[in-house]
């Protein structure tokens, strides 16, 4: 999969139908040659258009700056004439920021390395190969290893960078992106995923223009506002055709991602930890590892790119033993009660839920300290006796007796000013000593850069988790970081706090998943502010958004599905009028939309109509029948609510293509339009499929080229599901 051609000094990475090529260019610079559809030829050196610039350092150094400013560097540095966006910069002992990285050596080996302290994709040794190119700057003694891995059968290159200080002097890293590359064209549209609380991952498509277009987070988490994922696609690309490049950062903190169209109309891409307010001191012999970027290439549209990510993340990123299995259908009490619950109320919900076939009760926020609203007790992870008397073990055991599992909510990274913990340890909050702390949701963030803080919180969590039969944890994180500083770090290490915080979170999650592999973990951050691949390494599912309205969710889940598998998308049926936007939608539609994610309920079943209650039983039956398609199948998006809000449709197909589930949502009805034809995708054109609506048997070809008719459509927000199975004809 990875070859080095000594004569041409060319590395060729090939897998599935993709080729990625790198050349050691004149001057020993590591240059990008090609990233795209598979090319069988051995020699690709001609793709590096050195003739565009005659002033190569080896042949004519009189204008080396021009060479530096046009060579498509794999890892561009600051200071020696490349004026495009750089990926790497330092501050050396003399206060200098210039870096000049030259190729020194390389190794190619089987397997994919783990990244110390960081989540990362993984693969069996015989299924992956890795190339490490070592570059050095002889002046400041910095060594940079560019790491590239490919995994068999995936059109993907996974990149990260390891930096080592080989000098005897300390060096400050001021920027260390995970990757950079130069595409040989600017004819792309950039897709980014913006949002806000309760409006995550809304797709925005815009044509690239000369100059820089970027997304980022400086909030300490990947954020509601932008997701650490973007795509570059050819102007005419759609779900089924055209070129698409995806860039996904496996990281949960501050990030930066940019596309820059240069003076010569090429497109430079950079992605990694945000360099703003970042500084990492590297003492003699120390190393720094960047998180990795998973790049995916598709020559056949955006849909194919998404399916590659879905498979890659399901098979090579998510570790949880639950990832390929049906998760218990849960009921969460958040939208049912908010903070207003007690032992009896929870038991009542569980009692009723058990009659309807629900399989797990999740007790959300408000069970600890003296928490009756969001203004206290974070950090006091002991049971609020007044609410839960006679106690948590008793509650769990009663719930279990009803045949339900029990799950619990934590927000382990936070501390309320009104808490016993804050009284004892105000210095454990992230802060700039001497400055007032900024409140957000009446809480501060714990200094997870410190092991002592993590140990203390972990011990409290452990006590609760071992006190009763708890089988699920929702790990929430409800505010961003401000006054980013630590009472414990040295002045010259204070700017490391952002990254150290994230490393601390990862270390806690690693401990948790190691000690409690049988507990199903769901990540969450004020809805979906930390819906990123870093979190998926620890939890097989993430709460997608606090907006549970089925219609708003169409956009949120559509955007999320661009990179993340439906099996990871936390989705629940909630009450109406919806708590986020007041919309009233049919119970059936809410079920169909939630079923396209992890599926569960978030309402008080005792307060809804008998009709809806009965529908819960039906929905659970359907979900059990179809969930293997949703969890392990292929997803095809057949509508696009961002360009046409009148409807949405999507399809899940089993890997063997013998079964498919089609969901259609009529968002806004139209007069004189009582039926809608939807063309399917991904079926075997030569096989025959029978549907469960009218038993009609049609070929895959007919369903994909002709379409399936949804009839008798009437009213807004209605939805329908059709199940297809292969039959012999
Ligand atoms: C934000 C989450 O997204 C909600 O589901 C809920 O758990 C609240 N936090 C609780 O405070």
XYZ file of C-alpha atoms and ligand atoms in Angstrom:
740
model
C 0.000 0.000 0.000
C 2.942 2.365 0.624
C 5.909 2.352 -1.720
C 9.050 4.406 -1.975
C 10.725 4.870 -5.325
C 14.351 5.625 -4.578
C 15.166 6.844 -8.053
C 12.351 9.388 -8.156
C 12.431 10.044 -4.421
C 8.687 9.513 -4.473
C 6.334 7.991 -1.905
C 3.133 6.508 -3.210
C 0.295 5.645 -0.860
C -2.481 3.708 -2.511
C -5.569 2.056 -1.113
C -9.063 1.307 -2.395
C -9.393 3.661 -5.381
C -7.155 6.450 -4.118
C -3.569 7.563 -4.594
C -1.572 10.007 -2.493
C 1.938 10.942 -3.549
C 4.778 12.830 -1.899
C 8.159 13.736 -3.318
C 11.399 14.791 -1.781
C 11.922 17.854 -3.912
C 15.107 19.778 -4.717
C 16.564 21.211 -1.542
C 15.342 18.146 0.377
C 11.943 19.679 0.922
C 8.973 17.364 1.338
C 6.452 18.261 -1.345
C 2.904 17.250 -2.066
C 2.449 15.666 -5.474
C -1.036 14.215 -5.738
C -4.172 13.285 -3.814
C -7.056 11.843 -5.808
C -8.380 8.938 -7.799
C -6.090 5.965 -8.108
C -3.257 6.254 -10.623
C -1.487 2.982 -11.419
C 1.727 4.532 -12.771
C 4.862 4.173 -10.707
C 6.372 7.492 -11.673
C 4.310 10.509 -10.722
C 7.136 12.998 -10.468
C 5.840 14.919 -13.480
C 2.845 15.965 -11.380
C 5.095 18.182 -9.306
C 5.307 21.136 -11.635
C 8.764 22.379 -10.808
C 8.999 23.950 -14.227
C 6.553 26.580 -13.010
C 9.439 27.927 -11.036
C 12.898 27.689 -12.558
C 14.666 28.866 -9.419
C 15.086 25.542 -7.661
C 17.699 25.674 -4.886
C 19.809 23.057 -6.644
C 19.866 24.531 -10.115
C 19.626 28.222 -9.464
C 19.403 29.592 -5.982
C 19.357 33.234 -6.928
C 15.656 33.483 -6.263
C 14.993 30.739 -3.800
C 12.133 32.680 -2.198
C 10.038 32.155 -5.315
C 10.654 28.435 -5.068
C 9.680 28.474 -1.409
C 6.501 30.368 -2.135
C 5.312 28.019 -4.851
C 6.467 24.539 -3.865
C 3.465 22.566 -2.572
C 4.884 21.740 0.858
C 3.539 18.841 2.848
C 4.288 20.740 6.050
C 4.944 24.421 5.351
C 6.936 26.417 7.896
C 7.223 30.039 8.820
C 10.097 32.223 7.853
C 12.006 31.125 4.762
C 9.926 32.496 1.934
C 6.700 30.516 1.931
C 4.160 33.256 2.512
C 1.138 31.007 2.359
C -0.487 29.648 5.516
C 2.128 27.759 7.485
C 1.603 24.599 9.479
C 4.501 24.928 11.865
C 6.311 27.630 13.778
C 8.465 27.879 16.885
C 10.084 30.419 19.118
C 13.651 29.325 19.709
C 16.103 30.267 22.445
C 17.102 33.395 20.551
C 13.507 34.503 20.142
C 13.490 33.518 16.466
C 10.492 32.052 14.683
C 12.053 30.860 11.435
C 11.995 27.127 10.792
C 13.467 25.286 7.850
C 12.529 21.611 7.777
C 14.443 19.312 5.432
C 14.008 15.623 4.764
C 16.372 13.451 6.774
C 15.059 9.873 6.620
C 11.939 7.774 6.474
C 10.539 4.431 7.524
C 7.610 2.394 6.253
C 6.074 -0.230 8.518
C 2.986 -2.391 8.908
C 0.245 -1.256 11.263
C -0.861 2.062 12.593
C 0.711 3.716 15.636
C -1.175 4.695 18.763
C -0.830 8.354 19.663
C 0.287 8.921 23.237
C -2.540 10.356 25.320
C -4.720 11.002 22.290
C -7.621 9.206 20.657
C -6.713 7.788 17.254
C -7.876 5.380 14.608
C -6.565 1.839 14.898
C -6.148 -1.184 12.645
C -4.693 -4.688 12.693
C -1.052 -4.811 11.790
C -1.716 -6.644 8.533
C -4.464 -4.229 7.497
C -2.599 -0.930 7.685
C 0.701 0.624 6.721
C 2.443 3.711 7.976
C 5.036 6.039 6.548
C 7.048 8.279 8.850
C 9.109 11.003 7.207
C 11.601 12.597 9.535
C 12.564 16.205 8.833
C 14.991 18.355 10.764
C 15.864 21.957 11.246
C 19.592 21.936 11.816
C 19.655 25.400 13.321
C 17.279 24.988 16.241
C 17.558 21.224 16.563
C 13.869 20.522 16.057
C 12.872 17.214 14.510
C 9.453 16.825 12.914
C 8.098 13.435 11.947
C 5.285 13.507 9.394
C 3.138 10.423 9.944
C 0.884 8.958 7.234
C -1.208 5.814 7.645
C -3.467 4.015 5.219
C -5.916 1.262 6.092
C -6.753 -1.452 3.603
C -9.958 -0.841 1.606
C -10.476 2.756 2.731
C -9.834 5.713 0.451
C -8.259 7.567 3.290
C -4.950 8.930 4.499
C -4.560 9.518 8.216
C -2.011 12.120 9.177
C -0.397 13.449 12.316
C 2.913 14.959 13.366
C 5.389 14.198 16.148
C 7.833 16.883 17.162
C 10.996 16.353 19.161
C 13.493 18.772 20.598
C 16.913 17.311 19.890
C 18.767 20.398 21.013
C 19.975 21.236 24.491
C 17.886 24.398 24.563
C 14.175 24.733 25.201
C 12.041 25.541 22.153
C 8.475 26.861 22.186
C 6.111 25.396 19.632
C 3.806 28.208 18.627
C 1.935 26.324 15.926
C 1.790 22.630 15.095
C -0.924 21.686 12.650
C -1.738 18.027 12.145
C -1.572 18.270 8.371
C -1.211 20.517 5.385
C -1.465 19.875 1.695
C -1.718 21.762 -1.567
C -4.333 20.689 -4.090
C -3.480 21.590 -7.663
C -6.716 23.483 -8.339
C -9.104 25.969 -6.776
C -12.222 24.609 -8.429
C -13.835 23.465 -5.228
C -16.752 24.250 -2.983
C -16.052 24.230 0.716
C -18.624 22.616 2.980
C -18.534 23.610 6.621
C -20.854 22.812 9.501
C -21.803 25.823 11.586
C -24.301 26.213 14.367
C -25.238 27.271 17.813
C -26.776 25.638 20.857
C -29.737 23.531 19.643
C -28.766 24.175 16.000
C -25.642 22.126 15.448
C -23.900 21.152 12.207
C -25.844 23.137 9.656
C -24.292 22.694 6.287
C -22.937 25.691 4.430
C -21.582 25.310 0.914
C -19.550 28.096 -0.631
C -17.303 28.446 -3.610
C -13.651 28.885 -2.738
C -12.239 32.310 -3.457
C -8.734 33.698 -3.471
C -7.501 34.187 0.053
C -8.267 32.321 3.235
C -11.494 30.762 4.419
C -11.392 29.092 7.785
C -13.366 27.634 10.656
C -12.179 27.248 14.221
C -12.947 26.890 17.885
C -11.381 28.793 20.770
C -13.934 27.575 23.265
C -11.994 24.685 24.770
C -14.268 22.171 23.061
C -14.912 21.365 19.435
C -18.079 23.490 19.797
C -21.626 24.057 18.613
C -20.399 26.839 16.348
C -18.179 24.800 14.030
C -17.427 21.134 13.732
C -13.813 19.964 13.245
C -14.784 18.580 9.870
C -15.021 20.118 6.426
C -15.083 19.030 2.813
C -13.810 20.334 -0.462
C -15.850 19.110 -3.404
C -15.863 19.812 -7.110
C -18.380 22.505 -8.079
C -20.871 20.080 -9.560
C -20.435 17.310 -6.994
C -23.525 15.957 -5.304
C -24.428 12.852 -3.341
C -23.788 10.533 -6.279
C -21.024 12.012 -8.385
C -18.069 14.358 -8.369
C -14.893 14.551 -6.333
C -15.065 15.026 -2.580
C -12.282 15.434 -0.028
C -13.130 15.207 3.665
C -10.941 16.472 6.519
C -11.824 15.320 10.015
C -9.761 16.157 13.084
C -9.734 13.565 15.862
C -9.706 16.151 18.620
C -12.185 17.674 21.086
C -10.659 21.060 21.915
C -9.650 24.269 20.146
C -9.138 23.647 16.461
C -8.335 25.495 13.281
C -9.076 24.442 9.706
C -8.472 26.451 6.603
C -8.538 26.404 2.832
C -6.431 29.038 1.149
C -6.543 29.779 -2.555
C -3.130 31.042 -3.509
C -1.916 33.543 -6.099
C -1.516 30.646 -8.542
C -5.038 29.337 -7.871
C -4.002 26.241 -5.933
C -5.729 25.308 -2.701
C -3.754 24.924 0.500
C -5.389 23.016 3.334
C -4.335 23.136 6.990
C -5.971 21.569 10.011
C -5.011 20.996 13.613
C -5.031 22.416 17.122
C -5.826 26.122 17.056
C -2.582 28.082 17.197
C -4.273 31.093 18.813
C -3.324 31.279 22.500
C -1.272 28.126 22.063
C 2.305 27.690 23.151
C 3.996 24.459 24.093
C 7.373 24.428 25.756
C 9.553 21.596 24.574
C 12.539 20.988 26.811
C 15.563 19.027 25.679
C 14.538 15.550 24.504
C 10.805 16.163 24.933
C 8.205 15.243 22.335
C 4.888 16.691 21.282
C 2.301 14.669 19.394
C -0.450 16.383 17.396
C -3.893 14.824 17.064
C -4.620 13.144 13.751
C -6.609 14.232 10.729
C -8.538 11.600 8.832
C -8.676 12.600 5.171
C -11.107 10.747 2.935
C -11.267 10.937 -0.833
C -14.228 10.005 -3.003
C -14.354 10.090 -6.779
C -18.054 9.249 -6.757
C -19.757 11.912 -4.736
C -20.358 13.098 -1.226
C -22.517 10.120 -0.244
C -19.668 7.736 -0.877
C -17.326 9.929 1.159
C -19.751 9.843 4.103
C -20.102 6.080 3.905
C -16.321 5.750 3.983
C -16.220 7.845 7.165
C -19.074 5.840 8.685
C -17.291 2.540 8.102
C -13.912 3.896 9.081
C -15.188 5.311 12.352
C -17.358 2.289 13.178
C -14.564 -0.171 12.475
C -11.394 1.735 13.256
C -12.146 4.498 15.755
C -14.993 3.593 18.092
C -13.790 0.974 20.552
C -16.845 0.380 22.702
C -18.150 -3.172 22.752
C -21.615 -1.716 22.108
C -20.739 -0.156 18.774
C -22.251 -2.818 16.517
C -25.089 -3.836 18.778
C -28.564 -2.542 19.446
C -28.519 -0.230 22.434
C -31.338 -0.506 24.974
C -34.322 1.705 24.152
C -34.076 4.275 26.901
C -36.256 6.879 28.493
C -34.451 9.954 29.799
C -36.220 12.136 32.369
C -34.657 15.473 31.319
C -37.450 16.876 29.159
C -39.982 14.984 31.278
C -39.121 16.583 34.626
C -36.016 18.768 34.314
C -34.832 19.219 37.930
C -38.235 18.568 39.419
C -38.127 14.868 40.239
C -37.758 12.517 43.145
C -37.578 8.809 43.863
C -41.317 8.255 43.376
C -41.576 10.256 40.173
C -38.703 8.348 38.607
C -40.179 5.042 39.641
C -43.517 6.034 38.141
C -41.854 6.876 34.857
C -39.999 3.561 34.961
C -43.146 1.630 35.829
C -45.051 3.084 32.945
C -42.105 2.784 30.578
C -41.716 -0.892 31.363
C -45.318 -1.521 30.302
C -44.580 0.113 26.970
C -41.509 -1.971 26.246
C -38.854 0.647 27.105
C -35.664 -0.965 28.355
C -33.704 1.589 30.363
C -34.359 4.583 32.611
C -31.765 7.359 32.516
C -31.731 9.720 35.471
C -30.484 13.050 34.121
C -29.200 16.194 35.851
C -30.283 16.979 39.427
C -29.685 13.834 41.524
C -26.582 14.981 43.465
C -25.410 17.537 46.057
C -28.379 19.804 46.674
C -29.137 20.469 43.031
C -32.632 21.772 42.344
C -31.635 23.962 39.436
C -28.511 24.563 37.388
C -27.016 26.902 40.001
C -25.295 24.474 42.366
C -23.538 21.253 43.328
C -21.370 20.383 40.325
C -18.390 18.614 41.835
C -20.427 17.165 44.715
C -21.018 13.741 43.256
C -22.942 12.247 46.139
C -26.651 11.482 46.194
C -29.159 14.236 47.016
C -30.926 12.383 49.804
C -33.968 14.645 49.848
C -34.765 13.692 46.267
C -33.658 10.119 46.168
C -34.445 8.766 49.605
C -34.326 5.811 50.394
C -31.280 5.918 48.118
C -29.710 5.222 44.769
C -29.081 1.468 45.242
C -32.739 1.033 46.203
C -33.930 3.069 43.225
C -31.765 1.120 40.802
C -32.850 -2.170 42.247
C -36.557 -1.208 41.984
C -36.044 -0.085 38.397
C -34.235 -3.345 37.629
C -37.116 -5.295 39.160
C -39.374 -3.635 36.605
C -37.163 -5.141 33.928
C -35.388 -1.868 33.089
C -31.709 -1.086 33.145
C -30.557 2.084 34.870
C -28.415 4.934 33.561
C -27.112 8.101 35.172
C -25.933 11.607 34.176
C -22.663 13.271 35.249
C -20.903 16.487 34.365
C -17.462 15.552 35.680
C -15.478 18.493 34.270
C -17.408 21.186 36.132
C -17.553 22.895 39.498
C -20.346 25.124 40.851
C -19.351 28.083 43.024
C -22.131 26.824 45.299
C -20.614 23.444 46.074
C -18.709 21.799 48.869
C -15.898 21.163 46.435
C -15.495 24.851 45.572
C -15.446 25.772 49.266
C -12.585 23.332 49.761
C -10.743 23.899 46.489
C -11.469 27.196 44.756
C -8.029 26.863 43.156
C -9.257 23.795 41.243
C -11.291 25.967 38.880
C -9.672 27.072 35.634
C -8.834 30.726 36.212
C -6.410 33.581 35.863
C -5.305 34.195 39.419
C -6.440 37.603 40.649
C -9.045 38.127 37.940
C -12.753 37.539 38.458
C -13.998 34.296 36.955
C -16.655 34.445 34.258
C -19.741 32.381 35.003
C -21.526 30.394 32.358
C -24.638 28.434 33.333
C -23.614 29.431 36.878
C -20.585 27.169 36.792
C -16.826 27.060 36.315
C -14.618 24.492 34.642
C -12.340 22.210 36.654
C -8.628 22.307 35.998
C -8.295 18.940 34.335
C -4.658 19.643 33.553
C -4.064 18.522 37.146
C -3.973 14.845 38.048
C -4.972 15.556 41.648
C -8.206 17.162 40.448
C -8.954 14.303 38.084
C -8.191 11.670 40.705
C -10.541 13.291 43.172
C -13.444 13.527 40.724
C -12.801 10.064 39.369
C -12.959 8.568 42.840
C -16.382 10.157 43.424
C -17.652 8.839 40.089
C -16.268 5.409 40.832
C -18.042 5.298 44.207
C -21.398 6.111 42.631
C -20.897 3.691 39.752
C -19.998 0.812 42.032
C -22.781 1.566 44.525
C -25.534 0.235 42.265
C -26.157 -1.638 39.039
C -25.554 1.289 36.699
C -25.350 0.298 33.033
C -25.165 3.611 31.176
C -23.511 6.975 31.771
C -24.261 10.263 30.046
C -21.129 12.417 30.313
C -22.149 16.035 29.846
C -20.106 19.263 29.490
C -22.128 22.444 29.604
C -19.870 25.436 29.247
C -16.894 26.799 27.377
C -13.592 27.788 28.888
C -12.811 31.387 29.815
C -9.869 32.901 31.723
C -7.883 29.926 30.536
C -5.242 29.556 33.185
C -4.183 27.174 35.903
C -3.182 27.842 39.505
C -0.623 25.073 39.131
C 1.213 25.587 35.865
C 4.439 27.571 35.571
C 4.191 30.877 33.742
C 6.051 29.473 30.745
C 3.583 26.586 30.528
C 0.314 28.505 31.081
C -0.574 28.586 27.387
C -0.533 24.796 27.402
C -3.694 24.802 29.492
C -6.092 24.407 26.522
C -4.429 21.266 25.268
C -3.612 19.932 28.735
C -7.293 20.289 29.610
C -8.288 18.139 26.638
C -5.577 15.591 27.446
C -6.965 15.480 30.996
C -10.478 14.811 29.700
C -9.127 12.021 27.492
C -7.200 10.515 30.397
C -10.379 10.472 32.520
C -12.384 8.853 29.735
C -9.660 6.296 29.172
C -9.759 5.410 32.879
C -13.526 5.243 32.833
C -13.769 3.014 29.770
C -10.984 0.748 31.030
C -12.538 0.303 34.464
C -16.140 0.108 33.279
C -16.124 -1.491 29.821
C -19.645 -2.816 30.385
C -21.166 0.585 30.989
C -22.555 2.178 27.837
C -21.107 5.697 27.629
C -22.888 8.527 25.830
C -21.047 11.795 25.416
C -22.853 15.105 25.429
C -22.013 18.778 25.595
C -24.988 21.069 25.990
C -26.461 18.981 23.215
C -23.886 18.374 20.494
C -21.010 20.783 21.162
C -18.518 17.956 21.374
C -19.720 15.775 18.543
C -16.284 14.896 17.260
C -14.162 11.834 16.451
C -12.114 12.303 19.633
C -15.188 11.596 21.728
C -16.202 8.656 19.544
C -12.991 6.903 20.515
C -14.404 6.667 24.037
C -18.154 6.504 23.508
C -20.087 4.795 20.725
C -22.733 7.524 20.767
C -23.006 11.260 21.374
C -26.106 13.292 22.173
C -26.598 15.141 18.921
C -28.532 18.218 19.986
C -30.801 19.582 22.687
C -33.201 20.384 19.890
C -35.400 17.298 19.756
C -37.943 18.695 17.294
C -38.233 16.154 14.475
C -38.191 18.812 11.749
C -35.239 20.790 13.103
C -33.480 17.470 13.578
C -33.660 16.791 9.842
C -31.036 19.455 9.263
C -29.003 18.625 12.350
C -28.882 14.906 11.611
C -28.271 15.492 7.901
C -25.243 17.665 8.685
C -23.995 15.276 11.347
C -24.292 12.283 9.011
C -21.822 13.857 6.579
C -18.993 12.550 8.725
C -20.462 10.552 11.610
C -22.282 7.203 11.509
C -26.010 7.157 12.376
C -25.233 4.533 15.044
C -23.486 7.333 16.968
C -26.180 9.985 16.646
C -28.089 10.359 19.924
C -31.753 10.914 19.035
C -34.942 10.757 21.146
C -38.674 11.132 20.702
C -39.848 14.030 22.866
C -43.078 15.731 23.796
C -45.031 18.370 21.866
C -45.211 21.304 21.555
C -41.485 20.824 21.265
C -39.495 22.394 24.089
C -36.989 24.062 21.765
C -39.205 25.560 19.103
C -42.858 24.928 20.026
C -43.607 22.912 16.893
C -46.223 20.172 16.939
C -45.360 17.122 14.876
C -46.997 13.694 14.609
C -45.691 11.113 17.080
C -44.963 8.830 14.147
C -42.632 11.367 12.508
C -40.786 11.889 15.777
C -40.275 8.129 15.939
C -39.007 7.843 12.377
C -36.489 10.631 12.850
C -35.233 9.378 16.224
C -34.996 5.879 14.772
C -32.368 7.143 12.347
C -30.067 7.578 15.317
C -29.711 5.751 18.626
C -33.478 5.901 19.377
C -35.017 6.534 22.763
C -37.599 8.667 24.545
C -37.384 11.881 26.471
C -40.872 12.612 27.805
C -43.293 11.702 30.561
C -45.210 8.757 29.132
C -47.932 9.208 31.731
C -48.782 12.609 30.290
C -49.201 11.794 26.614
C -52.261 10.525 24.751
C -53.202 6.865 24.839
C -52.767 6.771 21.092
C -49.168 7.979 21.375
C -48.521 5.548 24.218
C -49.640 2.662 22.071
C -47.483 3.955 19.260
C -44.418 3.643 21.505
C -44.945 -0.128 21.586
C -45.201 -0.191 17.820
C -42.141 2.013 17.326
C -40.017 -0.169 19.559
C -41.068 -3.215 17.582
C -40.139 -1.499 14.328
C -36.844 -0.278 15.701
C -35.904 -3.781 16.803
C -36.681 -5.042 13.329
C -34.715 -2.388 11.471
C -31.925 -1.416 13.828
C -29.299 -3.699 12.281
C -29.637 -1.678 9.063
C -29.263 1.605 10.915
C -26.389 0.492 13.103
C -24.336 -1.498 10.624
C -25.719 -0.735 7.175
C -24.993 1.895 4.535
C -26.782 5.216 4.572
C -27.889 7.017 1.412
C -29.184 10.572 1.710
C -31.951 11.028 -0.876
C -33.081 14.532 0.028
C -31.294 17.695 1.047
C -33.209 19.850 3.495
C -30.721 22.654 3.072
C -31.615 23.137 -0.566
C -35.230 21.916 -0.518
C -37.057 22.104 2.791
C -40.271 20.635 1.371
C -39.182 17.057 2.063
C -36.395 14.795 3.244
C -35.674 11.128 2.578
C -32.948 8.671 3.395
C -32.239 5.005 3.038
C -30.414 2.401 5.113
C -29.240 -0.700 3.244
C -27.750 -3.855 4.698
C -24.170 -4.513 3.599
C -25.312 -7.524 1.575
C -27.945 -5.325 -0.116
C -30.789 -7.734 0.623
C -32.749 -5.357 2.891
C -33.398 -1.646 2.900
C -35.356 0.848 4.976
C -36.591 4.011 3.297
C -37.781 6.965 5.369
C -39.643 9.888 3.858
C -40.647 13.079 5.654
C -43.026 15.495 4.014
C -42.003 18.735 5.661
C -44.298 21.138 3.877
C -47.240 19.841 1.913
C -48.135 21.330 -1.479
C -51.578 21.785 -2.979
C -52.304 19.379 -5.826
C -49.339 17.228 -4.923
C -50.534 14.095 -3.210
C -47.704 11.811 -4.133
C -43.966 12.011 -4.249
C -41.546 9.815 -6.135
C -38.212 9.118 -4.511
C -35.390 7.447 -6.408
C -33.546 4.948 -4.273
C -29.828 4.357 -4.390
C -27.284 1.687 -3.530
C -29.441 -1.370 -4.314
C -28.352 -4.185 -6.583
C -29.894 -3.158 -9.936
C -30.359 -6.776 -10.997
C -32.067 -8.035 -7.871
C -35.777 -7.802 -7.087
C -37.154 -6.212 -3.959
C -40.564 -6.483 -2.364
C -41.834 -3.589 -0.263
C -44.003 -3.943 2.831
C -46.489 -1.212 1.856
C -48.153 -2.743 -1.205
C -46.073 -5.908 -1.701
C -45.041 -4.714 -5.145
C -41.933 -6.480 -6.447
C -39.611 -4.221 -8.390
C -36.060 -4.514 -9.572
C -33.308 -2.531 -7.900
C -32.910 -0.834 -11.238
C -36.581 0.215 -11.310
C -36.403 1.535 -7.767
C -33.219 3.465 -8.421
C -34.013 4.839 -11.873
C -37.785 5.051 -11.680
C -38.305 5.480 -7.958
C -40.779 4.576 -5.275
C -44.124 6.394 -5.097
C -45.296 7.718 -1.754
C -49.028 8.164 -2.104
C -51.898 9.833 -0.258
C -49.704 12.543 1.179
C -51.633 15.114 3.156
C -50.450 17.635 5.723
C -47.171 18.987 7.023
C -44.549 17.077 8.986
C -45.873 13.649 8.029
C -43.563 10.723 7.515
C -43.582 7.236 6.108
C -41.268 4.260 6.246
C -40.978 1.454 3.714
C -39.044 -1.749 4.204
C -37.662 -3.621 1.191
C -36.460 -7.194 1.101
C -34.825 -9.083 -1.698
C -37.019 -11.735 -3.320
C -36.393 -14.243 -6.097
C -38.264 -13.491 -9.257
C -27.418 19.448 28.485
C -27.816 18.164 27.829
O -27.677 18.266 26.453
C -29.235 17.822 28.209
O -29.645 16.659 27.553
C -29.316 17.667 29.692
O -28.564 16.553 30.095
C -28.827 18.923 30.386
N -27.540 19.327 29.911
C -28.763 18.732 31.877
O -28.218 19.793 32.509
